[in-house]
Short mmCIF file of C-alpha atoms and ligand atoms in Angstrom, two decimals:
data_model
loop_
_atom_site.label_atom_id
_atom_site.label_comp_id
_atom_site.label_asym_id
_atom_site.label_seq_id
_atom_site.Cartn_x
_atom_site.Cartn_y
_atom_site.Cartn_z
CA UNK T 276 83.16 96.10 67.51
CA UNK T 277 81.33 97.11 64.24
CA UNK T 278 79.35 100.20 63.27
CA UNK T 279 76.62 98.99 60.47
CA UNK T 280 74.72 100.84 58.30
CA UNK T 281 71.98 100.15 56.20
CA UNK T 282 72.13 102.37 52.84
CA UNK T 283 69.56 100.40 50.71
CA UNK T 284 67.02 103.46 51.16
CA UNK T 285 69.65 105.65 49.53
CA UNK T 286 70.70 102.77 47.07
CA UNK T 287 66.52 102.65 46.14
CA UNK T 288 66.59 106.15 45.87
CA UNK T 289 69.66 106.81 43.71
CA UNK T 290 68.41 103.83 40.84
CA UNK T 291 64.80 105.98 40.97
CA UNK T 292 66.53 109.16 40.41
CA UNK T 293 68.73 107.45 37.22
CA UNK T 294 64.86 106.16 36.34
CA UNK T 295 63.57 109.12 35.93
CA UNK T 296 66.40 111.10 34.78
CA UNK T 297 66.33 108.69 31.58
CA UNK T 298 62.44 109.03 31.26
CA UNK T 299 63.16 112.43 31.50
CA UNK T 300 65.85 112.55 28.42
CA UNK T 301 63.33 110.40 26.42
CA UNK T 302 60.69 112.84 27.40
CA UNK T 303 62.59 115.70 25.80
CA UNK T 304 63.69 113.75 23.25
CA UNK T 305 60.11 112.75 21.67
CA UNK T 306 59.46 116.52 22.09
CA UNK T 307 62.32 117.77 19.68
CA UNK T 308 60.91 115.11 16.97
CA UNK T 309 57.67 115.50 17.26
CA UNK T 310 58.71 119.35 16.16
CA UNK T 311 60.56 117.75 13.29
CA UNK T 312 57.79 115.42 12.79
CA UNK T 313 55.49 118.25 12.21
CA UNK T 314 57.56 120.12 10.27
CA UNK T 315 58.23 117.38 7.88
CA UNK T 316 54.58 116.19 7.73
CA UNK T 317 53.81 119.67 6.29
CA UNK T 318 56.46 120.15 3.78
CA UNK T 319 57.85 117.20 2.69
CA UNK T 320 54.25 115.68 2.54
CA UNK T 321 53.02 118.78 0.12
CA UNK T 322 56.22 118.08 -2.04
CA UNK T 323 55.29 114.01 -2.03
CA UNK T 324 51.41 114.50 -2.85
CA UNK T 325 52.82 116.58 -5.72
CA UNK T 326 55.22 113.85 -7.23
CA UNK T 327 53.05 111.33 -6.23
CA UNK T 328 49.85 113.17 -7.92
CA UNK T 329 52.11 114.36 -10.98
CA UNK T 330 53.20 111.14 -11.66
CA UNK T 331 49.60 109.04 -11.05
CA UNK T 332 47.83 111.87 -13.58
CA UNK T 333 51.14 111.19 -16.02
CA UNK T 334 50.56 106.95 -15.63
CA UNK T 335 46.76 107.64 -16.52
CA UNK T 336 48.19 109.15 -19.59
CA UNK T 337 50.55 107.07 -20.60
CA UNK T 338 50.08 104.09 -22.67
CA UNK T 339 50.81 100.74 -19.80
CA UNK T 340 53.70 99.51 -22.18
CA UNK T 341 55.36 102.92 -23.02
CA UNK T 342 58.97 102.50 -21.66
CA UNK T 343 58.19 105.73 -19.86
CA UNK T 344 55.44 103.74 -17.70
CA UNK T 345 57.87 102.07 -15.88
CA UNK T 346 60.05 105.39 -15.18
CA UNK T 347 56.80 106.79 -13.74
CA UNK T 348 55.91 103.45 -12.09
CA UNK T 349 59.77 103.65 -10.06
CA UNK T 350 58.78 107.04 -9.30
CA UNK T 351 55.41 105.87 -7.52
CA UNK T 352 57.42 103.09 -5.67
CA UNK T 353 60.32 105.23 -4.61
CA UNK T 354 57.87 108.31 -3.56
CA UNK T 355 55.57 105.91 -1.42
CA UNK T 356 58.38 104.54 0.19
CA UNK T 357 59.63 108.34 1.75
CA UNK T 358 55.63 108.62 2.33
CA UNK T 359 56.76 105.41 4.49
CA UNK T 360 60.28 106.88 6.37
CA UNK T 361 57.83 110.09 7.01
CA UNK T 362 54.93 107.85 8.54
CA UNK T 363 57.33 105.99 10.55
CA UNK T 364 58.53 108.93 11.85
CA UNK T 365 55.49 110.90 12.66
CA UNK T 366 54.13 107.44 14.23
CA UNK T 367 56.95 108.02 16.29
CA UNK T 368 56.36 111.71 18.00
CA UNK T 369 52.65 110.29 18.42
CA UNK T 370 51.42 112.59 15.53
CA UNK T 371 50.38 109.36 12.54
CA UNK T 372 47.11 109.03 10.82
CA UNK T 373 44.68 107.90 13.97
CA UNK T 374 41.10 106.35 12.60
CA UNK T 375 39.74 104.29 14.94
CA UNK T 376 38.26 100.94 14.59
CA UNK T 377 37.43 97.55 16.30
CA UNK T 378 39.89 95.32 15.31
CA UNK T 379 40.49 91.69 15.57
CA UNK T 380 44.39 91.10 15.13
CA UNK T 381 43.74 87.49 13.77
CA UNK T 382 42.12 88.69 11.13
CA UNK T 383 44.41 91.54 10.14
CA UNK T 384 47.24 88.90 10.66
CA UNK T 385 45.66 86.86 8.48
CA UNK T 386 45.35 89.28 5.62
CA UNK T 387 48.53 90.42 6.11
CA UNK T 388 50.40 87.28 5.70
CA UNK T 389 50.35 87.21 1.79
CA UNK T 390 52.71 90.53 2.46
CA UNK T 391 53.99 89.45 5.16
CA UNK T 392 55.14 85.89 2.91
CA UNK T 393 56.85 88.13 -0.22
CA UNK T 394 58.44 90.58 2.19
CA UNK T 395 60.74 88.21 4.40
CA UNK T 396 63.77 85.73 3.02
CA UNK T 397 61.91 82.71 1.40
CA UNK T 398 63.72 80.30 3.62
CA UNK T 399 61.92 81.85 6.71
CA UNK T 400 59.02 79.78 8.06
CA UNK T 401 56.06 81.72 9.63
CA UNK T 402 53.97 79.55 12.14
CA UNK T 403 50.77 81.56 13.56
CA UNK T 404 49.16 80.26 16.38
CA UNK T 405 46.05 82.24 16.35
CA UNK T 406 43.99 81.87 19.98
CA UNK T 407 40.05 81.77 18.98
CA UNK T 408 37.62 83.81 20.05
CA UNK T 409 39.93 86.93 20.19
CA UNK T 410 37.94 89.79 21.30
CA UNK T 411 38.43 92.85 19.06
CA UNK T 412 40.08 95.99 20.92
CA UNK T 413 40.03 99.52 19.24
CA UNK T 414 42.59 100.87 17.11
CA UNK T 415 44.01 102.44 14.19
CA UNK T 416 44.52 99.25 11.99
CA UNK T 417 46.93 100.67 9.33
CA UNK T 418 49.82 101.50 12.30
CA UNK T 419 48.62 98.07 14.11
CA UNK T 420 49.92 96.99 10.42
CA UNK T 421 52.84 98.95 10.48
CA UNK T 422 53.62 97.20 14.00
CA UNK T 423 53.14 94.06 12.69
CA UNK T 424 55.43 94.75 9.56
CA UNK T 425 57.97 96.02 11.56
CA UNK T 426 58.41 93.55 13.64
CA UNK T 427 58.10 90.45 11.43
CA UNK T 428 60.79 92.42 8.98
CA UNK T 429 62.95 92.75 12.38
CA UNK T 430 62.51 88.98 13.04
CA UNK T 431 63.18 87.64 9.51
CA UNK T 432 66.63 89.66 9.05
CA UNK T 433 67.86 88.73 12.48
CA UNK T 434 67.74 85.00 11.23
CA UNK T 435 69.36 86.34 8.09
CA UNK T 436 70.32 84.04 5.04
CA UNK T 437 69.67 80.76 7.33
CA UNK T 438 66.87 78.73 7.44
CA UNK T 439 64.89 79.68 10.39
CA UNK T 440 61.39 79.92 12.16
CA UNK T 441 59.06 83.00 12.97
CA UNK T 442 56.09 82.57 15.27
CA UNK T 443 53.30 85.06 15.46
CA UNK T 444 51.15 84.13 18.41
CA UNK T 445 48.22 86.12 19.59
CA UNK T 446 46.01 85.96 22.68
CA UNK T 447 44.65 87.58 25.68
CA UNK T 448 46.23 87.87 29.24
CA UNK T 449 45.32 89.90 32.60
CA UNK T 450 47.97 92.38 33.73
CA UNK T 451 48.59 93.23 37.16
CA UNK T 452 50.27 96.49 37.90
CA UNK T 453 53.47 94.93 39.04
CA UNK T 454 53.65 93.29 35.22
CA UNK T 455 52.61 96.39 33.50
CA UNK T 456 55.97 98.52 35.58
CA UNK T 457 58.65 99.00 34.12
CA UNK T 458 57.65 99.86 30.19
CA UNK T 459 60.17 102.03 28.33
CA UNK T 460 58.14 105.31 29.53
CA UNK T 461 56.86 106.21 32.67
CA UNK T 462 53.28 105.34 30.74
CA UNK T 463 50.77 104.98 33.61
CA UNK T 464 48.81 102.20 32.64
CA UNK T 465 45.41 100.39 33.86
CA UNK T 466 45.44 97.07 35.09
CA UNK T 467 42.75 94.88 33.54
CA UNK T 468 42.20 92.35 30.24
CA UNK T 469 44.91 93.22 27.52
CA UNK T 470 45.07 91.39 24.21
CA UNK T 471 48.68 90.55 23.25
CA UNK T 472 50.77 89.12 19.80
CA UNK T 473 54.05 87.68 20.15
CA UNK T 474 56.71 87.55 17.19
CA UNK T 475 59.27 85.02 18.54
CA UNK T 476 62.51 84.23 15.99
CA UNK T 477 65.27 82.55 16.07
CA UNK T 478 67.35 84.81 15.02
CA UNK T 479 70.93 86.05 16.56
CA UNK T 480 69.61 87.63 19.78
CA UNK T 481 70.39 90.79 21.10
CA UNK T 482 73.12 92.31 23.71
CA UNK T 483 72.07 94.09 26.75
CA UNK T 484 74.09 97.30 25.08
CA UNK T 485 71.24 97.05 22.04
CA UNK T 486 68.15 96.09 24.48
CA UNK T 487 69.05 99.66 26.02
CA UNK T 488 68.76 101.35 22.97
CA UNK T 489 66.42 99.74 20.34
CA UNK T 490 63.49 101.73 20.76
CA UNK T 491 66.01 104.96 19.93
CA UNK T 492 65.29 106.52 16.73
CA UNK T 493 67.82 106.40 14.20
CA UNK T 494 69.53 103.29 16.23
CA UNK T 495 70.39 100.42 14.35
CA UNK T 496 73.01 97.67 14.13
CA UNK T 497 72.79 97.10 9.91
CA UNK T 498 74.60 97.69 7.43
CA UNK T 499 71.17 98.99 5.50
CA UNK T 500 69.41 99.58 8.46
CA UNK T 501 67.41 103.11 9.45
CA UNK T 502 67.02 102.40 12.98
CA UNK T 503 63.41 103.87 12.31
CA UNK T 504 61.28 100.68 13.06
CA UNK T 505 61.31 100.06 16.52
CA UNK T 506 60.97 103.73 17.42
CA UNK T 507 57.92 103.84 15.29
CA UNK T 508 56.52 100.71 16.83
CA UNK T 509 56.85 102.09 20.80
CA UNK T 510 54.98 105.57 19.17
CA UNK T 511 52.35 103.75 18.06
CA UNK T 512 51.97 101.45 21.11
CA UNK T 513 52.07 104.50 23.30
CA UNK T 514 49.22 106.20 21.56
CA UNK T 515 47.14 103.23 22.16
CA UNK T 516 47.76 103.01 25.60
CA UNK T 517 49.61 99.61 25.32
CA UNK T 518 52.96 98.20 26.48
CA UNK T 519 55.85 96.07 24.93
CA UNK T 520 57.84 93.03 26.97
CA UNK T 521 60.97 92.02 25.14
CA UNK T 522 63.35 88.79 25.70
CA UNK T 523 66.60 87.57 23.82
CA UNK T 524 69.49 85.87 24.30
CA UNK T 525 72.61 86.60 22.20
CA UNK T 526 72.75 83.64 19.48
CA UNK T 527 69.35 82.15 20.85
CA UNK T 528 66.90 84.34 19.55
CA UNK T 529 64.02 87.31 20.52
CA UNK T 530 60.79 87.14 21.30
CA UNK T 531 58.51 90.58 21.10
CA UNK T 532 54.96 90.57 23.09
CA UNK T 533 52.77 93.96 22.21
CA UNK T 534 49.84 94.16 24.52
CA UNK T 535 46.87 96.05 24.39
CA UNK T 536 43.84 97.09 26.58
CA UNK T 537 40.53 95.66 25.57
CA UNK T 538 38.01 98.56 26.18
CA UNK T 539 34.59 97.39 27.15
CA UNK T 540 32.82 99.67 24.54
CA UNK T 541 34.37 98.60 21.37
CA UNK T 542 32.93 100.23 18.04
CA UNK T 543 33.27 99.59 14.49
CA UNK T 544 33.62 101.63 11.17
CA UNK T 545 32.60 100.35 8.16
CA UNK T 546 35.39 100.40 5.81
CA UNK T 547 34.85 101.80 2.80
CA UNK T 548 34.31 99.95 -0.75
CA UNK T 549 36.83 100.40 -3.07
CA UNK T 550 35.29 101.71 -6.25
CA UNK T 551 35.50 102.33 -9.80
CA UNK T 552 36.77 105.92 -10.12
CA UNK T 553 37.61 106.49 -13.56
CA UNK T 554 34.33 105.40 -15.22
CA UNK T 555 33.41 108.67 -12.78
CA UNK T 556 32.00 111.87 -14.37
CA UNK T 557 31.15 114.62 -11.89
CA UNK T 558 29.24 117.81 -12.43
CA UNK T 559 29.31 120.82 -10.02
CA UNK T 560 32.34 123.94 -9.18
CA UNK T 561 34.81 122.89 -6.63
CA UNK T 562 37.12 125.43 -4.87
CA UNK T 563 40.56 124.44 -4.10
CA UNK T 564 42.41 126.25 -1.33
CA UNK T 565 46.28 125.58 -1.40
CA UNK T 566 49.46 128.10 -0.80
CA UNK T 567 51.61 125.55 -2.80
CA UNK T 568 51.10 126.01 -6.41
CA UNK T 569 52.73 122.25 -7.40
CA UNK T 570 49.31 121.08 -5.30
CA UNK T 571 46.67 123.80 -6.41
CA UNK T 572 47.90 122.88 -10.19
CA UNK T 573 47.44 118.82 -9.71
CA UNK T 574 44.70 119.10 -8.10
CA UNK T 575 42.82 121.36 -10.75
CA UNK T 576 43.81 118.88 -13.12
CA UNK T 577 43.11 116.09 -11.32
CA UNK T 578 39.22 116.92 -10.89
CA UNK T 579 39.08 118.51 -14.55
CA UNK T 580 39.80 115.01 -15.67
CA UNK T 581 36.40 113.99 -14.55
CA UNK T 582 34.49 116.87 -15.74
CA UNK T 583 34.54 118.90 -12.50
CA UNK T 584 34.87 123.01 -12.94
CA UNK T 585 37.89 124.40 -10.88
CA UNK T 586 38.44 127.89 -9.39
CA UNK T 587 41.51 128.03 -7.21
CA UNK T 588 42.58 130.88 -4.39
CA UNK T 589 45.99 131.30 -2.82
CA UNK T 590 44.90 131.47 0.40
CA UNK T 591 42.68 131.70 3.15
CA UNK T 592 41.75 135.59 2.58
CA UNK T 593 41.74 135.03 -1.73
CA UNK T 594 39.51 131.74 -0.31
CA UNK T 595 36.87 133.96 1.55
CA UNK T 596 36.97 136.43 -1.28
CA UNK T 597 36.34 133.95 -4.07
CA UNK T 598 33.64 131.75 -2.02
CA UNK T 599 31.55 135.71 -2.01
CA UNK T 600 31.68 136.18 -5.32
CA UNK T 601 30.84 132.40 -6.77
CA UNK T 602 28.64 131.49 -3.17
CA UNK T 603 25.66 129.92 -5.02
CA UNK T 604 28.20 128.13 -8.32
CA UNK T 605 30.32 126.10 -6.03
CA UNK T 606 29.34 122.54 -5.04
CA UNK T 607 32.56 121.99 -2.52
CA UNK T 608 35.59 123.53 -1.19
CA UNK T 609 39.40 121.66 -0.58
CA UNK T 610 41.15 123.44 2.30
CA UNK T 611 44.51 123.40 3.23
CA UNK T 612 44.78 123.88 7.16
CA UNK T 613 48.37 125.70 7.44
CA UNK T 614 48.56 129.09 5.13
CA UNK T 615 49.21 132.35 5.60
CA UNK T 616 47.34 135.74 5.56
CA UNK T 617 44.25 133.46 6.79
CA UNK T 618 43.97 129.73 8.40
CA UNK T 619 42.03 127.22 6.64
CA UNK T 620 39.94 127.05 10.16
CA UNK T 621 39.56 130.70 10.09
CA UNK T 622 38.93 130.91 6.42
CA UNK T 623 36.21 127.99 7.03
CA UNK T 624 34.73 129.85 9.58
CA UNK T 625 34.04 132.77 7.54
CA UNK T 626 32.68 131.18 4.60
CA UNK T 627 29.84 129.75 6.58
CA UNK T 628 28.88 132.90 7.60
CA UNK T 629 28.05 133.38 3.86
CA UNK T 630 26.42 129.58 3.53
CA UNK T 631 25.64 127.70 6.51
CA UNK T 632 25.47 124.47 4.48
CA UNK T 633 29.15 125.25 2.71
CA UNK T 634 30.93 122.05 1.99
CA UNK T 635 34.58 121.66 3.06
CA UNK T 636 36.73 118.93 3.27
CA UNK T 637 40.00 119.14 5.37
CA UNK T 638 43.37 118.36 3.82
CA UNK T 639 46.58 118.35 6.12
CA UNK T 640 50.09 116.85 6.47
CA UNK T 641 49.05 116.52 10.32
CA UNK T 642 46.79 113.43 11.38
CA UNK T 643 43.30 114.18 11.10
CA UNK T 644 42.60 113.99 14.98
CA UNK T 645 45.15 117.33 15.13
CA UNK T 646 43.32 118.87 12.25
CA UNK T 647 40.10 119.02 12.87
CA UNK T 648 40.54 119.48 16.58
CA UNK T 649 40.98 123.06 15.38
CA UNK T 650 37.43 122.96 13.65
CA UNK T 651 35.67 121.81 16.36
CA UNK T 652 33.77 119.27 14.41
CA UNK T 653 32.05 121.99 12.81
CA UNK T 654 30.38 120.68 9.65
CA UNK T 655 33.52 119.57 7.99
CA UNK T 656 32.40 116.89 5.51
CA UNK T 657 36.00 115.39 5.26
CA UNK T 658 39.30 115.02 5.83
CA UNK T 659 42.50 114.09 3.37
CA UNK T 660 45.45 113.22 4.64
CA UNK T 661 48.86 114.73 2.64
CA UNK T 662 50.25 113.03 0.65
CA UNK T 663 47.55 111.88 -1.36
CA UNK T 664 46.83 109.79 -4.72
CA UNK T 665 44.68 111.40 -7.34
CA UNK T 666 42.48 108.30 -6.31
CA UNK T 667 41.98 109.13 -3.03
CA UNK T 668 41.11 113.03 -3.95
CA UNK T 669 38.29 111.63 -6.05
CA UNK T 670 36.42 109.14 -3.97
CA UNK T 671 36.61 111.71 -1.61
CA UNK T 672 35.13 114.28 -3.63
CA UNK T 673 32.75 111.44 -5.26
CA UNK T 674 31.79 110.52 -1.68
CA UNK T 675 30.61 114.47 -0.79
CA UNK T 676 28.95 116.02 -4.12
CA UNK T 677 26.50 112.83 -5.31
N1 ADP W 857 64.15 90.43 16.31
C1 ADP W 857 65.35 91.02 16.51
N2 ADP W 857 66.48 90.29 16.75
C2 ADP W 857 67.66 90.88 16.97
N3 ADP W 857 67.86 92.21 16.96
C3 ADP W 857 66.80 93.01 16.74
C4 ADP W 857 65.49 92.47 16.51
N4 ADP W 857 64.64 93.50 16.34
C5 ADP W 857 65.38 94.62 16.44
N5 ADP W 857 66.67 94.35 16.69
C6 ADP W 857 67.76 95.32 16.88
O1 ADP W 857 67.19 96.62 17.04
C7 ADP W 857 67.75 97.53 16.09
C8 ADP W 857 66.72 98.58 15.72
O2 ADP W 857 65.65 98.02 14.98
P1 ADP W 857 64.78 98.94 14.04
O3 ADP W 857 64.33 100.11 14.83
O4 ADP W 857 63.72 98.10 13.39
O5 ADP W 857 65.81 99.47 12.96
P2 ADP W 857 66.53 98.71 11.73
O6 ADP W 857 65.78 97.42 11.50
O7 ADP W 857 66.41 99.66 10.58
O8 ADP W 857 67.96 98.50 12.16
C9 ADP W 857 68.20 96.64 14.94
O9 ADP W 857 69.23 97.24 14.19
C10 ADP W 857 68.67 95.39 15.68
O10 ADP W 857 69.98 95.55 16.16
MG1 MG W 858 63.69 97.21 11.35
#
């Protein structure tokens, strides 16, 4: 005789409670960085637009073969690459730069590859296989970049100092629900069309003990490694609504696939030219809004190199004040969101109670979807994303006042 009993109901049950206990620990822990996130994109982004704006104003001054051009040109490199750690980790929490656009991978492959070429070991062969016609889906093209990067850098240093092959492949696939399951976070996703790219190397592979944890932030395996690509890669794929399917075999290789949903109602920006700033004189008053002094200071100086007049204010309250007093002189106003005493959204309010056709661009450490969500799209004219080149304050301001 033999008493049977059928536990795979409690077996199923137990492995969906582990599920969801871990999507619950990764839940928690994109919470706690997204509050570091945030906190870094405001300071450490005010501290970078100043070094980065100190030392653009100093190269503009500075004879090109001065021996202290090429101090100043290490301090560019070395600031734009923490501008990069802090964008990789703000892509992460979900907060990065969001402008969206149609965009056909193929072609911002294609224009990538010249990077792409200098940025891997030079005996590392990239093959694309690029599927024509790709439809174009909508996204935020710099962090589809940044995806791209990441994944190609990934690829080329698995294969190492040996010879080896890359293949970017791109193309379009339907997903059923049962394929879409299982993605890294309990992301409910839509069945339908989804474009996809592949990066396949053959590189050493992975272990099952780093497939669990690659996505972690901070994770890595090397020596040099920051273990912030990957985790900046799933942040970005998240807040596009797309998934990632990973294979590799230890000493075989890994092959990546990022899919995302084509939307039916695609839209495209123009992007904008890229034009000849310093042969730029402007004429009008411009008030600059900034609690940090290092900013308020480079930017003054920044637009008094092209003939603009400057008055500053502290913050929000000194903005209102000032904006009374000088309503009909100034041409434009520079905000800063986060101050104290008053907001740059409640300052901004204010001031159009004064002048209903007050100009005001935007400038924030935070993406400018956060931002301006505070303003309610209320006649802002623009928005400039900390940190900042002196070139990018002036086609800005260019852009508004002629
Ligand atoms: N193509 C790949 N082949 C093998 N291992 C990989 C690959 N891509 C990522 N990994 C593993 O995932 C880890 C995390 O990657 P990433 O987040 O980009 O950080 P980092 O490259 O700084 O180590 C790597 O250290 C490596 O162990
Ligand atoms: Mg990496």
């Amino acid at each position: 005789m033999s008493v049977v009993r059928d536990i795979s109901n409690r077996k199923i049950a137990e492995e969906e409670k582990e599920k969801l206990e871990e999507q619950v620990r990764h839940v928690q822990k994109l919470k706690s960085l997204g509050v570091l996130a945030g906190g870094i994109a405001h300071d450490f982004n005010n501290l970078l637009t100043a070094i980065m704006g100190n030392t653009g104003l100093a190269m503009m001054n500075v004879p090109e073969d001065s021996r202290v051009s090429k101090n100043l040109n290490n301090i560019e490199k070395a600031s734009l690459r923490a501008a990069d750690l802090c964008r990789q980790l703000l892509a992460y929490s979900g907060k990065g730069k969001f402008v969206v656009e149609a965009i056909n991978i193929n072609t911002l492959i294609k224009e990538m590859s010249k990077l792409l070429n200098v940025s891997i070991s030079r005996k590392v062969n990239i093959n694309y296989k690029f599927f024509q016609p790709l439809p174009a889906f909508d996204a935020d093209a710099t962090q589809i970049g940044q995806i791209v990067m990441n994944l190609i850098t990934n690829a080329s240093e698995a294969i190492g100092d040996k010879a080896g092959n890359i293949t970017v492949e791109t193309g379009t696939t339907d997903c059923t629900q049962d394929y879409l399951r299982n993605s890294y976070f309990d992301d409910k996703l839509e069945d339908g069309k989804y474009i996809f790219f592949n990066v396949i190397d053959d590189g050493y592979g992975m272990s099952e003990e780093t497939m669990s944890k690659l996505f972690d932030p901070f994770f890595t395996t090397k020596f040099t490694g920051r273990g912030l690509g990957l985790a900046a890669v799933i942040g970005i794929v998240r807040s596009h609504r797309g998934t990632i399917k990973i294979e590799s075999e230890e000493g075989k290789g890994t092959s990546f696939r990022i899919l995302f949903p084509i939307s039916e109602n695609t839209y495209s920006v123009p992007i904008a030219e890229q034009e000849q700033l310093l042969d730029w004189q402007g004429k009008g008053t411009i008030l600059v809004v900034d609690d940090d002094e290092s900013i308020r200071l480079l930017v003054k100086t920044t637009l008094e190199q092209v003939g603009l007049n400057v008055i500053t204010a502290n913050d929000g309250q000194q903005a209102v004040d000032t904006f009374k007093e000088n309503a009909d002189k100034i041409s434009l106003v520079l905000m800063d969101m986060t101050m104290p005493h008053l907001s740059g959204d409640e300052a901004f309010k204010q001031i159009q109670t004064f002048r209903t056709d007050a100009k005001v661009i935007l400038s924030s450490g935070y993406s400018e979807q956060e931002a301006t969500q505070k303003f309610n799209n209320s006649g802002l004219c623009g928005f400039l994303q900390k940190p900042y080149k002196p070139s990018d304050l002036l086609s800005k301001v260019k852009e508004i006042i002629s």
